[in-house]
XYZ file of C-alpha atoms in Angstrom:
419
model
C 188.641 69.504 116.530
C 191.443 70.687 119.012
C 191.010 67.748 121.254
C 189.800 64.531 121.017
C 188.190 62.588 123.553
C 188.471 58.804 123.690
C 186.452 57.376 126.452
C 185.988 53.785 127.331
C 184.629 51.256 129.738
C 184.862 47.817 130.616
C 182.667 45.627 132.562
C 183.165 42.083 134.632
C 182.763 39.190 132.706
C 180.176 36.433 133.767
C 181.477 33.136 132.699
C 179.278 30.951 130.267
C 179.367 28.277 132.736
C 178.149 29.960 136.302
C 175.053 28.424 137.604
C 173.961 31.151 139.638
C 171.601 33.671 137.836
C 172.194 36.567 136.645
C 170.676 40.295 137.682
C 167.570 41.514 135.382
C 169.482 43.899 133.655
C 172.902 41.794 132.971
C 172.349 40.417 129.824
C 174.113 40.211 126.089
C 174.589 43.441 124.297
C 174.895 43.919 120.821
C 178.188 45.246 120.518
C 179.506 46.709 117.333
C 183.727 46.003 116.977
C 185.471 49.375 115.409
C 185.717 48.954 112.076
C 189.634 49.734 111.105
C 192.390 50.102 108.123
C 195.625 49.001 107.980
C 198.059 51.207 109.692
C 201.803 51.532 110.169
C 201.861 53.343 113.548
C 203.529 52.077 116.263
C 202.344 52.059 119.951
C 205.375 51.867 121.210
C 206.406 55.222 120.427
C 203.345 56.651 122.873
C 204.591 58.084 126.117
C 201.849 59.561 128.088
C 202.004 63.358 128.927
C 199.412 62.477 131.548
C 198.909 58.902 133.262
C 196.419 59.428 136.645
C 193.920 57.607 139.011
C 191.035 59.069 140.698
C 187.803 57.939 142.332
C 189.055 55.597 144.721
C 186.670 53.773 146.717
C 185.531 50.070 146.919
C 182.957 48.040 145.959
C 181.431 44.286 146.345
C 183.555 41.546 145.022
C 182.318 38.002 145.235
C 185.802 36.712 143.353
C 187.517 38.152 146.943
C 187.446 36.783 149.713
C 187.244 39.801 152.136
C 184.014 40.200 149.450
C 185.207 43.676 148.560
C 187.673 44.872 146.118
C 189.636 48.426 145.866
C 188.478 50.209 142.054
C 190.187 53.797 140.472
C 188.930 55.375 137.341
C 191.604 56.469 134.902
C 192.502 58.602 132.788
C 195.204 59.291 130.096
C 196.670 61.664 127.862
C 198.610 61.182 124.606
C 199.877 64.052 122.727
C 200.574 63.025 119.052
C 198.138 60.124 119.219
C 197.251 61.039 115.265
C 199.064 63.459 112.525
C 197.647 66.856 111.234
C 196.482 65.158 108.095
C 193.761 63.117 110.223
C 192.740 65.146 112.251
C 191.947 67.551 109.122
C 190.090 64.971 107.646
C 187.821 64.651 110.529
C 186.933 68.421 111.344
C 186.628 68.995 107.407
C 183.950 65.876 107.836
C 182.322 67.602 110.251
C 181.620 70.658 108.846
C 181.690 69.903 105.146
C 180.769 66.074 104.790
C 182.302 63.812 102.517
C 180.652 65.561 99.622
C 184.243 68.299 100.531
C 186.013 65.857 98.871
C 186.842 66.091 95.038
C 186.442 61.997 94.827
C 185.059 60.298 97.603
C 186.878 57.092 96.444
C 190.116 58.851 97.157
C 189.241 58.637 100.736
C 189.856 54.693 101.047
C 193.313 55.590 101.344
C 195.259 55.490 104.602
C 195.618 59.063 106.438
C 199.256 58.794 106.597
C 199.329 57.917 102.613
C 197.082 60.730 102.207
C 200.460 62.958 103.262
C 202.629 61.036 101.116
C 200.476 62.128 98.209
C 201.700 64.661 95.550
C 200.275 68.656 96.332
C 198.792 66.758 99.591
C 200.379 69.798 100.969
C 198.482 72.241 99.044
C 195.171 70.366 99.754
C 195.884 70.379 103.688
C 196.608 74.272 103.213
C 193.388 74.904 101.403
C 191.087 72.402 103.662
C 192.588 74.652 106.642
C 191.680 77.922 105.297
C 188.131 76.480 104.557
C 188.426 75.456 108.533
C 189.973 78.648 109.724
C 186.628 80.642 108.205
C 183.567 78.744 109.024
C 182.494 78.784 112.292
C 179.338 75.732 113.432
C 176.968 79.247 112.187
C 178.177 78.713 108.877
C 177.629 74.661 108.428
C 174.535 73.242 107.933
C 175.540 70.285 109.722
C 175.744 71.828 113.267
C 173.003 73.417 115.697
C 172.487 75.068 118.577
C 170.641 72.495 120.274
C 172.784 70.462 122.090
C 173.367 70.341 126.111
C 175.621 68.116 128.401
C 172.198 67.815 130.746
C 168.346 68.265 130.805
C 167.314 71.572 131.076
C 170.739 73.315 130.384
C 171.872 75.919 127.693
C 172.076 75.192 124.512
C 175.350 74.867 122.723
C 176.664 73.964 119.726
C 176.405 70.582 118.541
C 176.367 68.458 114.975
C 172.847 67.377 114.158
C 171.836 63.652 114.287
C 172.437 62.900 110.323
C 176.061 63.850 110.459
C 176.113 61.219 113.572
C 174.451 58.356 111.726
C 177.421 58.822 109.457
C 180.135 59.242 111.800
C 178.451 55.449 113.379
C 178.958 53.823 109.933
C 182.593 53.979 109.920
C 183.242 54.845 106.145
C 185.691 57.537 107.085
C 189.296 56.699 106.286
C 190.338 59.050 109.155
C 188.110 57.972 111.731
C 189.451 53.979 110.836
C 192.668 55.093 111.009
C 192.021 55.970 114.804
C 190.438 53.007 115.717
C 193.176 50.879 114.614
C 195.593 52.666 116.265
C 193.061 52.399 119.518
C 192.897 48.451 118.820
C 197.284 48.679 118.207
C 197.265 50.303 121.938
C 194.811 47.991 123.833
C 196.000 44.728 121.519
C 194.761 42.216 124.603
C 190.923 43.363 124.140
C 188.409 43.819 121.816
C 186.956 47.122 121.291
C 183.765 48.114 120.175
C 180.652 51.086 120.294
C 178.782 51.885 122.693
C 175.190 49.744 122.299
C 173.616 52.835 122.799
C 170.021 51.473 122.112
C 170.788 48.674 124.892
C 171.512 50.436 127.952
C 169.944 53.630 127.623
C 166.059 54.181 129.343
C 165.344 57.021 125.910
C 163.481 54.676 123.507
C 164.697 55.006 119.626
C 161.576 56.087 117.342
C 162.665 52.867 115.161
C 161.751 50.345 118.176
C 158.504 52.200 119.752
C 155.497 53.325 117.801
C 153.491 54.387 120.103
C 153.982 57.086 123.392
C 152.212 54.084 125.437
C 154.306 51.710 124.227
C 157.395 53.788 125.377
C 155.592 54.353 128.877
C 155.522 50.665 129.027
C 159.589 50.079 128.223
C 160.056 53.092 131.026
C 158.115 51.068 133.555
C 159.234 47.619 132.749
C 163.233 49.074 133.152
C 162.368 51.049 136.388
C 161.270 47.827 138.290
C 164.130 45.510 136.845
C 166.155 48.631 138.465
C 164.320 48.534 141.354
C 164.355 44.432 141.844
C 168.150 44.498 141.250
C 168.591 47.625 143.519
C 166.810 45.083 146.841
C 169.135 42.128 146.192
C 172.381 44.556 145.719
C 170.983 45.603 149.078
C 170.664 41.430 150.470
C 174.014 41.007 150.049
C 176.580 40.423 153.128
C 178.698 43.506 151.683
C 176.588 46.947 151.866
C 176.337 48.611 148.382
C 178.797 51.460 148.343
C 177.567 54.826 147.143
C 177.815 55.068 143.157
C 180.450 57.061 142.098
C 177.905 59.426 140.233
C 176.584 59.970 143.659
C 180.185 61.706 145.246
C 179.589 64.986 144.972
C 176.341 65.183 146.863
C 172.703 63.537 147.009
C 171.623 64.112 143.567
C 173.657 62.235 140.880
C 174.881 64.011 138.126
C 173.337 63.397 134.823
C 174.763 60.812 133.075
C 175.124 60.541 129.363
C 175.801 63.357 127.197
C 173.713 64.701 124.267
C 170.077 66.362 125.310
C 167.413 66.744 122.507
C 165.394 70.217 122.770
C 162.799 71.832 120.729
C 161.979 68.177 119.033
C 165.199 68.023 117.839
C 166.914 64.637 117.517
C 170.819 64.778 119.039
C 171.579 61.707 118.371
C 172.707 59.075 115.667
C 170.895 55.956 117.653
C 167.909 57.541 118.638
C 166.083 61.107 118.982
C 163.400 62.893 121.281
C 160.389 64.720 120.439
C 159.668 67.003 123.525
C 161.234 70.064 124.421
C 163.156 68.509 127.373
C 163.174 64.691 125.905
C 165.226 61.942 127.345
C 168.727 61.921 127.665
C 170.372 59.760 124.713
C 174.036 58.384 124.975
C 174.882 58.097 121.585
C 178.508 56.430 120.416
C 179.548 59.966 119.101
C 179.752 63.511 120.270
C 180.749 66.600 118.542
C 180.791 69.724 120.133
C 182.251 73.469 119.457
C 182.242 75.325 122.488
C 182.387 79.135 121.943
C 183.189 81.988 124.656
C 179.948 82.201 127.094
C 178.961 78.570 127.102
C 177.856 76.994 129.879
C 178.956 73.549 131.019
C 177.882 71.319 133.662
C 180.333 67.967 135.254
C 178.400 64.888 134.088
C 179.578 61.465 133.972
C 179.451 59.702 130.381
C 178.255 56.264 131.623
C 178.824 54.682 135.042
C 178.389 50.625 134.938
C 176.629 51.086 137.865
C 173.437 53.040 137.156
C 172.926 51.356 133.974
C 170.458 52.192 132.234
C 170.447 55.443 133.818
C 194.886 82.097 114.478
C 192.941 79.215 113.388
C 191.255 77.251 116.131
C 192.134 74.186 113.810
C 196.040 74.670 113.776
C 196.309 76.550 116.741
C 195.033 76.748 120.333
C 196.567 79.185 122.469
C 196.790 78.733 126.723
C 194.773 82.171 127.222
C 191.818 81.143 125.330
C 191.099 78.542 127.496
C 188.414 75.702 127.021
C 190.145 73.459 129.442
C 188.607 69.677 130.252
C 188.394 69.451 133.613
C 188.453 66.301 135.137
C 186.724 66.194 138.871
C 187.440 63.843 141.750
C 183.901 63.738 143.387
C 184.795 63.258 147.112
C 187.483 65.668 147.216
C 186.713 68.189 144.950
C 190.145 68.158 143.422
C 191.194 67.319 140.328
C 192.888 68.395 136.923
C 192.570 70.284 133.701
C 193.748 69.198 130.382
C 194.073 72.409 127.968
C 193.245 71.533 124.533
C 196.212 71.133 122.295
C 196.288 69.692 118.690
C 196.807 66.025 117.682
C 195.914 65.553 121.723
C 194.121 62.411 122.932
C 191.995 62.170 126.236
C 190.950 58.686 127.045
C 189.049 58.494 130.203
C 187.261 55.827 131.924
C 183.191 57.175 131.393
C 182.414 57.076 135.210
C 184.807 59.907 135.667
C 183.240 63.322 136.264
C 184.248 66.230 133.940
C 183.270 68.868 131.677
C 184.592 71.426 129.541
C 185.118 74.736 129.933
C 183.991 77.650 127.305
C 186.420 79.692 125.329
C 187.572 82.415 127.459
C 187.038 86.486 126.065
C 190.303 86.421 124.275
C 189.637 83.655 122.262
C 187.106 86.121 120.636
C 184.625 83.975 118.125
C 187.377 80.977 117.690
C 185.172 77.424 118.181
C 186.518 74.468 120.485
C 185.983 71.712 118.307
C 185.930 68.219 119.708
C 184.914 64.586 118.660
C 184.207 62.593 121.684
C 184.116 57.947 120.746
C 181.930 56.345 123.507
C 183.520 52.995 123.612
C 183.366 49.694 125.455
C 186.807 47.855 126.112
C 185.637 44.102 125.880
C 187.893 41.191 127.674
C 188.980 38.202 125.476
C 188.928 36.130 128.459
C 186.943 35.385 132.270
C 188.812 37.252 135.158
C 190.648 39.259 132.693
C 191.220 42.477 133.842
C 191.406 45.991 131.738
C 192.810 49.323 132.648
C 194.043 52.369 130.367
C 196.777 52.992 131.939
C 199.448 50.567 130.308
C 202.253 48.629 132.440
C 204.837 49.915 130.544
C 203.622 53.877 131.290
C 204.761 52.991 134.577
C 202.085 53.615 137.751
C 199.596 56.150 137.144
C 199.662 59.084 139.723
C 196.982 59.004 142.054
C 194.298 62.086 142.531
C 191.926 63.278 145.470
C 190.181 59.830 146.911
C 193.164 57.549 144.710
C 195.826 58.679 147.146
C 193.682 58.726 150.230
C 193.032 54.972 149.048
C 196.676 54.525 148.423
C 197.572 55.675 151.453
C 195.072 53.330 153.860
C 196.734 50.522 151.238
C 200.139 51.519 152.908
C 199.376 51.241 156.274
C 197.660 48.256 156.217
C 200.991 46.982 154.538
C 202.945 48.370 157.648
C 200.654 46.985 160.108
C 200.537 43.283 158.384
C 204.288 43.801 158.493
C 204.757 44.431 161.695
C 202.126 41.735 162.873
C 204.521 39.539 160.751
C 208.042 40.771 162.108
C 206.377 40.201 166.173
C 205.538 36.642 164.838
């Protein structure tokens, strides 16, 4: 894992109390809270290497009066966000499972105690040559079946068991993230992805029968449809989803693609050769030099349902994430660097890039959370980019929006000054 990407999302809150009813398709979702550890780091420390805005545009607002309101998507990156000893203990997850560990009891200790331990040093140097050799050929916990959309090539991907276990939250190092995720965004409550909730793919656990699933399909596509004609009612006209920038197809949403009946996913799986699309809470890929990638956007709240590579990444071998501004076509690339964080709002378009030639064989590894940043209280309002990170630099449509924002200041200024 060179890079980690930390995605997240957060939705208006109804409150409890509004008479009015609801659309079909806003309703409670089970979420799941991160499970965490105790942990000494300090948010304070973080200073962002990257803090931007993009995806300007604006959207219905009945809590406004003009009945419109101005939204960004952001995104943020924090070098240092965990230490090497973490990340080890992830990547050596994915590829070995817990069994790599001589006593999976050990593992209930903190990450950062973990380095404090005596001949933790010589562990960490023996877990990295195991890291430095295998490549996802060598693991039986990773296949080639795994695509950012339906129909494309297939890459390299862990398999749906190793998934299941990342969602059960047993890992020390994977705890040790999430509290430092709840330590950052202290004012909300953070949680997975309800995967099963807001996806149209049907888990194998909830539908027994193929007519059965037809049925869910149907049932979804007309509460779609029904909430689609009073969107369309409204005094303010719909603006164009921001899946919907770069042209008149959206791109596909969600991440993991099942092929050749297999499953891709730890909440659910597919049977066909090009199944549905499941958007499961965890992603691990490895790119490798020749992959193909395709931009995609990870969830958009409105289309739901809809010398070792390990210690070292060099700036020739590429594998940049590339982060897309859909009406501009501008943007910017985030090369992958170790102990790096990515956090991302999921309606943002982006994709990675392979390996290039001189990275020779050398695997991108990532580990992607899918995660929902839940308000404590009605009206609040989220965003990643902290107040004390100072304003986030604005990107493609951001600073064309920041700009009409700046002359409709002057203008109301000067209406007030002739006054």
């Amino acid at each position: 894992m060179t890079a980690s990407t930390l995605t997240a999302a957060a939705g208006p809150l109804h409150s409890q109390h509004e008479s009015r009813p609801l659309p079909p398709l806003a309703h409670p979702l089970p979420f799941t809270l991160l499970p965490t550890a105790p942990s000494s780091w300090d948010p304070a420390a973080v200073s962002p290497t990257l803090n931007i805005r993009l995806d300007g545009c604006i959207v219905p607002s009945e809590a406004s009066e003009q009945g419109a309101r101005i939204a960004y998507s952001h995104a943020v990156v924090i070098d240092g966000f965990v230490e090497d000893c973490t990340r080890g203990q992830l990547l050596d997850f994915l590829l070995n499972g817990l069994e790599a560990d001589a006593d999976p009891q050990q593992q209930q200790h903190s990450p950062l105690q973990l380095q404090q331990q005596q001949g933790s040093n010589q562990q960490q140097q023996q877990q990295q040559q195991r890291q430095a050799s295998l490549q996802p050929s060598d693991s039986a916990r990773w296949e080639q079946r795994t695509t950012d959309m339906a129909g494309g090539a297939a890459t390299w991907g862990v398999k749906q068991h190793v998934l299941q276990e990342l969602a059960e939250g047993r890992l020390p190092a994977l705890r040790e993230v999430h509290a430092r995720l709840c330590k950052l965004y202290p004012e909300c409550d953070i949680a997975h992805l309800p995967t099963d909730a807001i996806q149209l793919a049907p888990s194998p656990h909830v539908l027994h029968s193929k007519q059965e699933g037809k049925e869910v399909q149907h049932n979804v596509k007309q509460q779609q449809q029904q909430q689609q004609r009073q969107q369309a009612e409204q005094e303010v006209p719909l603006p164009l989803a921001k899946r919907r920038k770069q042209g008149s197809e959206p791109p596909p949403p969600a991440t993991e693609h099942c092929i050749e009946g297999t499953a891709a996913a730890a909440a659910g799986g597919c049977s066909s050769r090009h199944g549905p699309v499941d958007c499961s809470c965890f992603v691990a890929n490895a790119a490798v030099a020749g992959d193909s990638f395709s931009y995609h956007v990870d969830a958009d709240p409105t289309s739901f349902p809809d010398g070792s590579p390990w210690n070292e990444w060099r700036r020739e071998w590429g594998a940049e994430t590339l982060l897309l501004d859909g009406q501009t076509d501008g943007g910017v690339f985030v090369a992958p660097r170790p102990c790096r964080a990515v956090l991302l709002d999921q309606d943002i378009l982006h994709r990675v890039s392979a390996p290039s030639a001189a990275a020779g064989n050398r695997p991108r590894f990532s580990l992607v959370w899918k995660l929902a940043l839940l308000p404590r209280h009605p009206g609040q309002q989220l965003c990643l980019a902290r107040p004390e990170w100072g304003p986030p630099a604005s990107i493609g449509s951001a600073a064309r929006v920041d700009a009409v924002k700046r002359q409709m200041a002057q203008e109301q200024r000067r209406k007030n000054q002739a006054s």
